[in-house]
Short mmCIF file of C-alpha atoms and ligand atoms in Angstrom, two decimals:
data_model
loop_
_atom_site.label_atom_id
_atom_site.label_comp_id
_atom_site.label_asym_id
_atom_site.label_seq_id
_atom_site.Cartn_x
_atom_site.Cartn_y
_atom_site.Cartn_z
CA MET A 118 8.24 -24.72 24.93
CA ASN A 119 9.70 -22.85 21.84
CA THR A 120 11.20 -19.54 23.27
CA SER A 121 12.87 -18.38 20.25
CA PHE A 122 10.12 -15.82 19.46
CA GLN A 123 9.15 -13.23 22.34
CA ALA A 124 6.45 -10.80 22.64
CA ILE A 125 7.57 -7.11 22.40
CA PRO A 126 6.01 -4.60 24.84
CA LEU A 127 4.61 -1.39 22.99
CA THR A 128 2.90 -0.19 26.29
CA ASP A 129 2.42 -1.51 29.80
CA ARG A 130 -0.30 -4.08 28.61
CA VAL A 131 0.19 -4.04 24.79
CA TYR A 132 2.29 -6.57 22.92
CA TRP A 133 3.52 -6.88 19.50
CA VAL A 134 2.90 -10.77 18.66
CA GLY A 135 3.23 -10.57 15.05
CA ALA A 136 5.58 -12.23 12.44
CA ILE A 137 8.36 -10.88 10.30
CA ASP A 138 8.51 -12.32 6.77
CA TRP A 139 12.08 -11.66 5.40
CA ALA A 140 11.45 -13.52 2.14
CA VAL A 141 8.26 -12.51 0.71
CA ARG A 142 8.85 -10.43 -2.60
CA ASN A 143 5.42 -10.37 -4.22
CA PHE A 144 2.25 -9.17 -2.52
CA HIS A 145 -0.50 -9.48 -5.23
CA GLY A 146 1.67 -7.79 -7.74
CA TYR A 147 3.44 -5.49 -5.33
CA GLN A 148 7.06 -6.17 -5.11
CA THR A 149 7.89 -6.19 -1.50
CA SER A 150 11.49 -5.69 -1.79
CA ARG A 151 12.33 -5.49 1.79
CA GLY A 152 9.78 -8.19 3.16
CA THR A 153 7.01 -7.33 5.32
CA THR A 154 5.76 -8.07 8.91
CA TYR A 155 2.22 -9.26 9.72
CA ASN A 156 1.48 -7.47 13.13
CA ALA A 157 -0.71 -8.85 15.46
CA PHE A 158 -1.39 -7.20 18.97
CA LEU A 159 -2.09 -8.86 22.34
CA ILE A 160 -3.94 -6.60 24.95
CA MET A 161 -3.28 -7.96 28.35
CA GLY A 162 -6.10 -6.87 30.31
CA ASP A 163 -7.77 -9.25 32.75
CA GLU A 164 -9.50 -10.64 29.71
CA PRO A 165 -6.62 -11.03 26.92
CA ILE A 166 -7.70 -9.65 23.62
CA LEU A 167 -5.93 -10.42 20.26
CA VAL A 168 -6.07 -7.87 17.53
CA ASP A 169 -5.67 -9.27 14.09
CA THR A 170 -3.77 -12.27 13.21
CA VAL A 171 -0.80 -13.22 10.72
CA LYS A 172 -0.54 -15.14 7.30
CA PRO A 173 -1.24 -18.83 8.03
CA PRO A 174 2.61 -19.87 7.66
CA PHE A 175 3.47 -17.70 10.65
CA LEU A 176 0.89 -18.83 13.10
CA ASP A 177 3.43 -20.76 15.08
CA GLU A 178 5.74 -17.60 15.40
CA MET A 179 2.72 -15.48 16.53
CA LEU A 180 1.58 -18.23 18.90
CA THR A 181 5.10 -18.53 20.35
CA ARG A 182 5.28 -14.80 20.90
CA ILE A 183 2.00 -14.81 22.65
CA SER A 184 3.09 -17.84 24.96
CA SER A 185 5.83 -15.77 26.14
CA VAL A 186 3.31 -13.51 27.99
CA VAL A 187 0.22 -15.76 28.35
CA GLU A 188 -1.17 -19.20 27.34
CA PRO A 189 -2.85 -18.66 24.05
CA GLN A 190 -6.09 -20.33 25.34
CA ARG A 191 -6.49 -17.77 27.92
CA ILE A 192 -7.41 -15.22 25.09
CA ARG A 193 -11.17 -15.01 25.21
CA THR A 194 -11.68 -12.25 22.46
CA LEU A 195 -10.29 -12.05 18.79
CA ILE A 196 -10.68 -8.82 16.74
CA SER A 197 -10.61 -8.98 12.94
CA ASN A 198 -10.08 -5.57 11.63
CA HIS A 199 -9.79 -6.84 8.08
CA ALA A 200 -10.77 -10.24 6.49
CA GLU A 201 -7.72 -10.11 3.70
CA MET A 202 -5.73 -13.37 4.39
CA ASP A 203 -2.50 -11.70 5.46
CA HIS A 204 -4.45 -10.81 8.58
CA SER A 205 -7.28 -13.34 8.95
CA GLY A 206 -5.92 -16.37 7.24
CA GLY A 207 -5.08 -17.99 10.40
CA LEU A 208 -8.56 -17.46 12.07
CA SER A 209 -9.91 -20.84 11.16
CA LEU A 210 -7.24 -22.64 13.01
CA LEU A 211 -7.45 -20.25 15.79
CA MET A 212 -11.07 -20.67 16.27
CA ALA A 213 -10.67 -24.16 16.37
CA THR A 214 -7.65 -24.53 18.94
CA LEU A 215 -8.17 -21.37 21.14
CA GLN A 216 -11.90 -21.66 20.99
CA PRO A 217 -12.31 -17.99 22.07
CA GLN A 218 -15.86 -16.78 23.41
CA ARG A 219 -15.79 -13.84 20.67
CA LEU A 220 -14.70 -13.05 17.38
CA ILE A 221 -15.41 -9.36 16.55
CA ALA A 222 -15.52 -7.77 13.21
CA SER A 223 -17.46 -5.15 11.27
CA ALA A 224 -20.71 -6.11 9.32
CA GLN A 225 -18.88 -6.30 6.22
CA GLY A 226 -16.03 -8.14 7.93
CA LYS A 227 -18.53 -10.87 8.98
CA LYS A 228 -19.87 -11.35 5.49
CA ALA A 229 -16.39 -11.33 4.05
CA LEU A 230 -15.02 -14.10 6.73
CA GLN A 231 -17.97 -16.14 6.01
CA GLN A 232 -17.37 -15.97 2.33
CA HIS A 233 -13.79 -16.91 2.76
CA PHE A 234 -14.13 -19.85 5.19
CA HIS A 235 -17.84 -21.19 4.83
CA TRP A 236 -17.54 -21.83 8.54
CA PRO A 237 -19.99 -22.38 11.46
CA HIS A 238 -18.50 -19.85 13.91
CA PRO A 239 -20.43 -16.98 15.06
CA VAL A 240 -19.06 -13.39 14.30
CA GLU A 241 -20.10 -10.69 16.47
CA THR A 242 -20.37 -7.31 14.45
CA VAL A 243 -19.51 -3.86 16.04
CA ALA A 244 -21.12 -0.89 14.43
CA ASP A 245 -19.19 2.28 13.32
CA GLY A 246 -18.11 4.30 16.59
CA GLN A 247 -19.17 1.44 18.85
CA ARG A 248 -17.59 1.27 22.11
CA LEU A 249 -17.05 -2.16 23.89
CA THR A 250 -15.91 -2.80 27.47
CA LEU A 251 -13.98 -6.14 27.60
CA GLY A 252 -13.00 -6.98 31.13
CA ASN A 253 -10.82 -3.78 32.00
CA SER A 254 -10.23 -2.76 28.32
CA ALA A 255 -12.42 -0.45 26.47
CA LEU A 256 -12.30 -0.39 22.78
CA THR A 257 -14.02 1.81 20.28
CA PHE A 258 -14.35 0.50 16.57
CA PHE A 259 -14.53 2.80 13.59
CA GLU A 260 -15.42 1.56 9.92
CA THR A 261 -12.79 2.54 7.43
CA ARG A 262 -14.77 1.08 4.49
CA MET A 263 -12.61 0.86 1.17
CA LEU A 264 -9.36 1.66 3.08
CA HIS A 265 -8.76 -0.49 1.56
CA TRP A 266 -11.36 -3.30 1.48
CA PRO A 267 -15.28 -2.76 2.31
CA ASP A 268 -14.79 -4.63 5.56
CA SER A 269 -11.98 -2.65 6.91
CA MET A 270 -12.14 -1.01 10.40
CA ILE A 271 -9.70 0.51 12.98
CA THR A 272 -9.85 -0.19 16.63
CA PHE A 273 -8.83 2.25 19.35
CA LEU A 274 -7.80 1.04 22.89
CA GLU A 275 -8.58 3.60 25.64
CA GLY A 276 -5.96 4.41 28.51
CA ASP A 277 -3.07 3.14 26.46
CA ASP A 278 -4.30 5.15 23.62
CA VAL A 279 -3.35 2.95 20.81
CA LEU A 280 -4.87 3.17 17.43
CA PHE A 281 -4.75 -0.37 15.70
CA SER A 282 -4.96 1.16 12.21
CA ASN A 283 -4.84 -2.00 10.17
CA ASP A 284 -3.47 -1.13 6.79
CA ILE A 285 -3.44 2.51 6.89
CA PHE A 286 -0.14 3.98 7.86
CA GLY A 287 1.44 0.71 7.31
CA MET A 288 4.47 -0.33 4.96
CA HIS A 289 5.94 -3.46 3.71
CA LEU A 290 9.35 -3.66 5.73
CA ALA A 291 10.91 -6.39 7.51
CA SER A 292 12.80 -5.53 10.51
CA PHE A 293 13.52 -6.31 14.12
CA GLU A 294 13.10 -2.67 14.96
CA ARG A 295 9.43 -2.29 16.15
CA PHE A 296 9.14 1.49 16.53
CA ALA A 297 9.45 3.58 13.37
CA ASP A 298 11.62 6.08 15.15
CA GLN A 299 14.22 3.31 15.53
CA LEU A 300 14.53 3.31 11.58
CA PRO A 301 16.08 5.84 9.26
CA ALA A 302 13.65 8.56 8.17
CA ASN A 303 14.41 8.16 4.56
CA LEU A 304 13.79 4.38 4.44
CA LEU A 305 10.44 4.88 6.31
CA ARG A 306 9.47 7.60 4.05
CA GLU A 307 10.31 5.48 0.87
CA GLU A 308 8.42 2.53 1.91
CA ALA A 309 5.58 4.30 3.32
CA ALA A 310 5.22 6.18 0.07
CA LYS A 311 5.50 2.94 -1.92
CA TYR A 312 2.66 1.47 0.30
CA PHE A 313 0.59 4.44 0.07
CA ALA A 314 1.21 4.45 -3.92
CA ASN A 315 0.44 0.71 -4.40
CA ILE A 316 -2.45 0.15 -1.86
CA ILE A 317 -3.96 3.38 -0.84
CA LEU A 318 -3.77 5.63 -3.80
CA LEU A 319 -6.99 4.33 -5.48
CA TYR A 320 -8.83 5.29 -2.31
CA ALA A 321 -7.33 8.97 -2.03
CA PRO A 322 -10.58 10.47 -1.69
CA VAL A 323 -11.58 7.91 1.13
CA VAL A 324 -8.48 8.87 3.02
CA GLU A 325 -9.32 12.51 2.68
CA LYS A 326 -12.52 11.95 4.44
CA LEU A 327 -10.96 9.79 6.93
CA LEU A 328 -8.31 12.48 7.89
CA ALA A 329 -11.18 15.15 8.11
CA ARG A 330 -13.10 12.80 10.36
CA LEU A 331 -10.15 11.83 12.71
CA PRO A 332 -10.32 14.88 15.03
CA THR A 333 -13.91 14.55 15.59
CA LEU A 334 -13.68 10.86 16.79
CA GLY A 335 -12.90 11.92 20.29
CA VAL A 336 -9.86 9.98 20.44
CA THR A 337 -5.96 10.98 20.76
CA PRO A 338 -3.81 8.10 19.81
CA ARG A 339 -0.39 8.15 21.47
CA LEU A 340 0.62 5.16 19.27
CA ILE A 341 -0.45 4.23 15.95
CA ALA A 342 -0.08 0.68 15.26
CA PRO A 343 -0.52 -0.70 11.69
CA ASP A 344 -0.64 -4.12 10.44
CA HIS A 345 2.61 -3.93 8.46
CA GLY A 346 5.93 -2.46 9.28
CA PRO A 347 6.82 -0.45 12.33
CA VAL A 348 4.54 1.08 15.14
CA TRP A 349 4.53 4.98 15.22
CA ARG A 350 4.86 6.61 18.61
CA GLN A 351 6.67 9.89 17.68
CA ASP A 352 5.40 12.83 15.73
CA LEU A 353 2.01 11.20 14.73
CA GLY A 354 0.90 14.79 13.39
CA SER A 355 3.51 14.66 10.69
CA LEU A 356 2.41 11.02 9.57
CA VAL A 357 -0.96 12.22 9.16
CA ALA A 358 0.15 15.36 7.34
CA GLN A 359 2.05 13.20 5.07
CA TYR A 360 -0.96 11.11 4.26
CA ALA A 361 -3.06 14.27 3.49
CA MET A 362 -0.44 15.28 1.34
CA TRP A 363 -0.07 12.28 -0.89
CA SER A 364 -3.95 12.10 -0.99
CA SER A 365 -4.17 15.46 -2.36
CA GLN A 366 -2.24 14.27 -5.44
CA LYS A 367 -0.66 17.70 -5.83
CA PRO A 368 1.89 17.19 -8.55
CA THR A 369 5.59 18.31 -8.34
CA GLN A 370 8.37 19.27 -11.04
CA LYS A 371 8.98 15.72 -11.59
CA ALA A 372 8.36 13.48 -14.68
CA VAL A 373 8.22 9.78 -14.60
CA LEU A 374 9.29 8.23 -17.94
CA VAL A 375 8.28 4.59 -18.41
CA TYR A 376 9.27 2.61 -21.38
CA ASP A 377 10.26 -0.57 -22.94
CA THR A 378 11.96 -1.27 -26.26
CA MET A 379 12.48 -4.17 -28.74
CA TRP A 380 15.54 -3.05 -30.99
CA HIS A 381 16.52 0.02 -28.77
CA SER A 382 14.63 2.57 -30.98
CA THR A 383 11.96 3.45 -28.28
CA GLU A 384 14.98 3.51 -25.92
CA LYS A 385 16.60 6.08 -27.92
CA MET A 386 13.42 8.23 -27.83
CA ALA A 387 13.16 7.72 -24.25
CA ARG A 388 16.68 8.93 -23.45
CA ALA A 389 16.16 11.93 -25.82
CA ILE A 390 12.95 12.90 -24.48
CA GLY A 391 14.32 12.47 -20.72
CA ASP A 392 17.28 14.70 -21.73
CA GLY A 393 14.71 17.56 -22.78
CA LEU A 394 12.84 17.12 -19.41
CA GLY A 395 15.91 17.15 -17.41
CA SER A 396 17.71 19.98 -19.08
CA ALA A 397 14.49 22.28 -18.33
CA GLY A 398 15.25 21.59 -14.70
CA LEU A 399 12.67 18.82 -14.03
CA ALA A 400 13.51 15.90 -11.73
CA VAL A 401 13.32 13.06 -14.07
CA LYS A 402 12.89 9.30 -13.06
CA MET A 403 13.70 6.93 -16.10
CA LEU A 404 12.26 3.58 -15.78
CA PRO A 405 13.25 1.04 -18.37
CA LEU A 406 10.58 -1.73 -17.61
CA GLY A 407 13.33 -4.52 -18.30
CA ALA A 408 14.84 -3.15 -15.16
CA SER A 409 11.86 -1.63 -13.15
CA HIS A 410 8.91 -3.25 -11.42
CA ARG A 411 5.39 -1.96 -12.04
CA SER A 412 5.10 -1.04 -8.32
CA ASP A 413 8.28 1.04 -8.43
CA VAL A 414 6.74 2.99 -11.17
CA ALA A 415 3.58 3.45 -9.11
CA SER A 416 5.91 4.75 -6.20
CA GLU A 417 7.73 7.25 -8.54
CA LEU A 418 4.54 8.44 -9.84
CA LEU A 419 2.87 9.28 -6.65
CA GLU A 420 4.43 12.90 -6.47
CA ALA A 421 5.17 13.36 -10.21
CA GLY A 422 3.41 15.95 -12.19
CA ALA A 423 3.88 14.06 -15.66
CA LEU A 424 3.76 10.27 -16.82
CA LEU A 425 5.32 9.91 -20.22
CA VAL A 426 4.91 6.22 -21.65
CA GLY A 427 6.96 4.74 -24.53
CA SER A 428 6.19 1.44 -26.35
CA PRO A 429 7.00 0.06 -29.71
CA THR A 430 4.26 -1.65 -31.41
CA LEU A 431 4.27 -5.39 -31.22
CA ASN A 432 1.64 -7.23 -33.66
CA ASN A 433 -0.65 -4.09 -33.57
CA GLN A 434 -0.57 -3.74 -29.69
CA ILE A 435 1.18 -2.26 -26.91
CA PHE A 436 4.45 -4.09 -25.82
CA PRO A 437 3.32 -6.50 -23.13
CA THR A 438 5.48 -5.01 -20.34
CA VAL A 439 4.15 -1.77 -20.99
CA ALA A 440 0.49 -2.91 -21.20
CA ASP A 441 1.05 -4.57 -17.78
CA THR A 442 2.21 -1.35 -16.23
CA LEU A 443 -0.43 0.83 -17.78
CA THR A 444 -3.24 -1.61 -16.52
CA TYR A 445 -1.75 -1.59 -13.15
CA LEU A 446 -1.35 2.17 -12.96
CA LYS A 447 -4.94 2.67 -14.37
CA GLY A 448 -6.47 0.57 -11.36
CA LEU A 449 -4.47 2.98 -9.04
CA LYS A 450 -6.21 6.15 -10.41
CA PRO A 451 -3.39 8.58 -10.26
CA ARG A 452 -4.94 12.13 -10.83
CA ASN A 453 -3.58 15.67 -11.77
CA ARG A 454 -0.83 14.33 -13.97
CA LEU A 455 0.02 15.41 -17.35
CA ALA A 456 0.61 12.58 -19.88
CA ALA A 457 2.19 11.78 -23.26
CA ALA A 458 2.77 8.69 -25.34
CA PHE A 459 5.70 7.83 -27.73
CA GLY A 460 7.13 4.94 -29.43
CA SER A 461 9.00 3.44 -32.56
CA TYR A 462 7.32 1.34 -34.87
CA GLY A 463 7.61 -0.41 -38.16
CA TRP A 464 4.54 -0.47 -40.44
CA SER A 465 1.45 0.06 -38.38
CA GLY A 466 2.36 1.68 -35.02
CA GLU A 467 -0.95 1.41 -33.16
CA ALA A 468 0.89 1.38 -29.74
CA VAL A 469 1.01 5.03 -29.11
CA GLY A 470 -2.72 5.39 -30.01
CA HIS A 471 -3.53 2.71 -27.58
CA ILE A 472 -1.45 4.29 -24.73
CA GLU A 473 -3.23 7.44 -25.43
CA GLY A 474 -6.65 5.61 -25.04
CA THR A 475 -5.65 4.41 -21.76
CA PHE A 476 -4.58 8.09 -20.79
CA GLN A 477 -8.14 9.29 -21.42
CA GLU A 478 -9.71 6.33 -19.50
CA MET A 479 -7.39 7.42 -16.64
CA LYS A 480 -8.54 10.95 -17.01
CA LEU A 481 -5.06 12.20 -17.55
CA GLU A 482 -4.44 15.32 -19.50
CA LEU A 483 -2.75 14.82 -22.79
CA ALA A 484 0.34 17.25 -22.66
CA ALA A 485 1.24 16.72 -26.35
CA GLU A 486 0.21 14.76 -29.37
CA GLY A 487 1.90 11.12 -29.31
CA LEU A 488 5.23 10.88 -31.00
CA ARG A 489 5.63 7.94 -33.34
CA ILE A 490 8.99 7.34 -35.31
CA PRO A 491 9.27 4.74 -37.98
CA TYR A 492 11.77 1.95 -37.34
CA VAL A 493 14.92 3.78 -36.14
CA PRO A 494 15.18 7.39 -35.03
CA ASP A 495 17.61 9.71 -36.78
CA GLY A 496 19.28 12.90 -35.51
CA ALA A 497 16.18 15.03 -36.55
CA ALA A 498 13.93 12.52 -34.90
CA LEU A 499 15.75 12.52 -31.67
CA LEU A 500 15.76 16.35 -31.83
CA ARG A 501 11.97 16.05 -31.95
CA CYS A 502 12.13 13.77 -29.08
CA ARG A 503 14.14 16.36 -27.02
CA GLN A 504 11.81 19.14 -27.79
CA LEU A 505 8.91 16.98 -26.67
CA GLY A 506 10.70 16.71 -23.34
CA LEU A 507 11.34 20.36 -23.17
CA SER A 508 7.67 21.22 -24.26
CA ILE A 509 6.29 19.04 -21.53
CA ALA A 510 8.68 20.64 -18.81
CA GLY A 511 7.21 23.86 -19.83
CA LYS A 512 3.60 22.64 -19.41
CA ILE A 513 4.32 21.27 -16.00
CA LYS A 514 6.00 24.57 -14.76
CA GLU A 515 3.19 26.41 -16.25
CA ARG A 516 0.68 24.26 -14.14
CA LEU A 517 2.53 24.70 -11.02
CA ALA A 518 3.33 28.48 -11.39
FE1 FEO B 21 -2.71 -6.22 4.75
FE2 FEO B 21 -5.49 -5.57 3.10
O1 FEO B 21 -4.07 -6.59 4.00
#
C-alpha cells in the first residue's frame, strides 16, 4: 500500500484527507502564486463520511490519505458542498469505485452535478437548515447560495463542532501546515484578502447577510474548515470580523494606480500622478501591468479608496492589458471607490473616455475629468499629472473625514 500520504487529525474523529497542489498558478484567471490545497474531510463515525473531494489529478493522494485511516470502500456517504470541479471533479470515479449509499448535495447542487456529469447516480438533496443523523454523526446543512455558486452550502458537524465552510474563509496557499495558527499572520492575511478580493468580493452583500445569519443558526463552531488553505481553530471571531470588514467595502487612505504604456509616456504620467498622491500622505500602490497580475490588482483594490487607471490609445481602443484588468475588476463589482483615468495618445485618444465609460458601468464616482496628454508629456503636463494626484488625494481625505 502507498503510505506516502497520511490523513491528518483535526479532532478526535475528523481527518483532513485533501491534497496539496504546489504547482498550480492559474485558477480561472486568478494567479495562485503560492499554489493551493483541495481540502477533503473524513468523519470517522461508525459510518465514515467524506465531505467534499479534490481535483481529479489528486484523487490518488486523497484516497491514500483516507486509506491510512479506513478502507475507502467503507465510506457510505459522500457530501458535496459545491459542484465546482476542484471539489467535485472526482465524484464520478468515486461513485463508481466506492459505490456509496448516499451522495448528498443541495437542490441546486444536484442540478449542477447532473449538468456536469450527465450521470445516472441519484443525488439526495438537503434543504437549508436540515439536520441529518448518519450513524453517530449529526450534521446540519446550510445553503450559502452565490457564495460563490448557486449550489454552495456549508455543513456543520455536531459534537466536534466543525463547520465545513467550503470556499468561504478559504485561501489559495499550499503548505504542510494544516492549521492557520501554524502559519505567519501576515501571510494568512495577504492570501485570505487575495481570495476574498478575487472570489468573494462580487458577493459581498451575500456575505453580509450570511454573517448576520450565523449567530441565529444555533451552531457554535470550534473549527472552521474551508476547502482551500488552512483550517481555523483559534480566534474565529477575528476571522469573521475580517470578512465583515472586507464585505463593508469601507475605503481607506490608499490609492491603486494601474497602468500600461507603449512608449513610456503613460508611464511618466502615472509616476507623476503617484508622486502627487504619495506626497499628500496617501498609501499608493503602483501597478504597472507589465509586471502586475490582474488578481494582484484586485487584491490591492480591496481596501483602497481610489482606483486610477492609465492607458495609451491603441487603434482607438484601451491598451489590451488595461482592458483585461478593467473587465476583470468590473466583474468583481468593487464599490465606494473614487476613480480617474489618464493616458497619452497620438491623434485620437479614445482610451481615457472608454475607461471612464467602464467606471460609470462599475458605478464608481469619477474624482476628476480624465487627463489626456498628446504623445510625450512635457514638464507642464507632468505638473498637471502631479496636481491630479494631489487633488484626488484631497477628495479621498474629504470622504473619510
Ligand atoms: Fe474552490 Fe468554487 O471552488
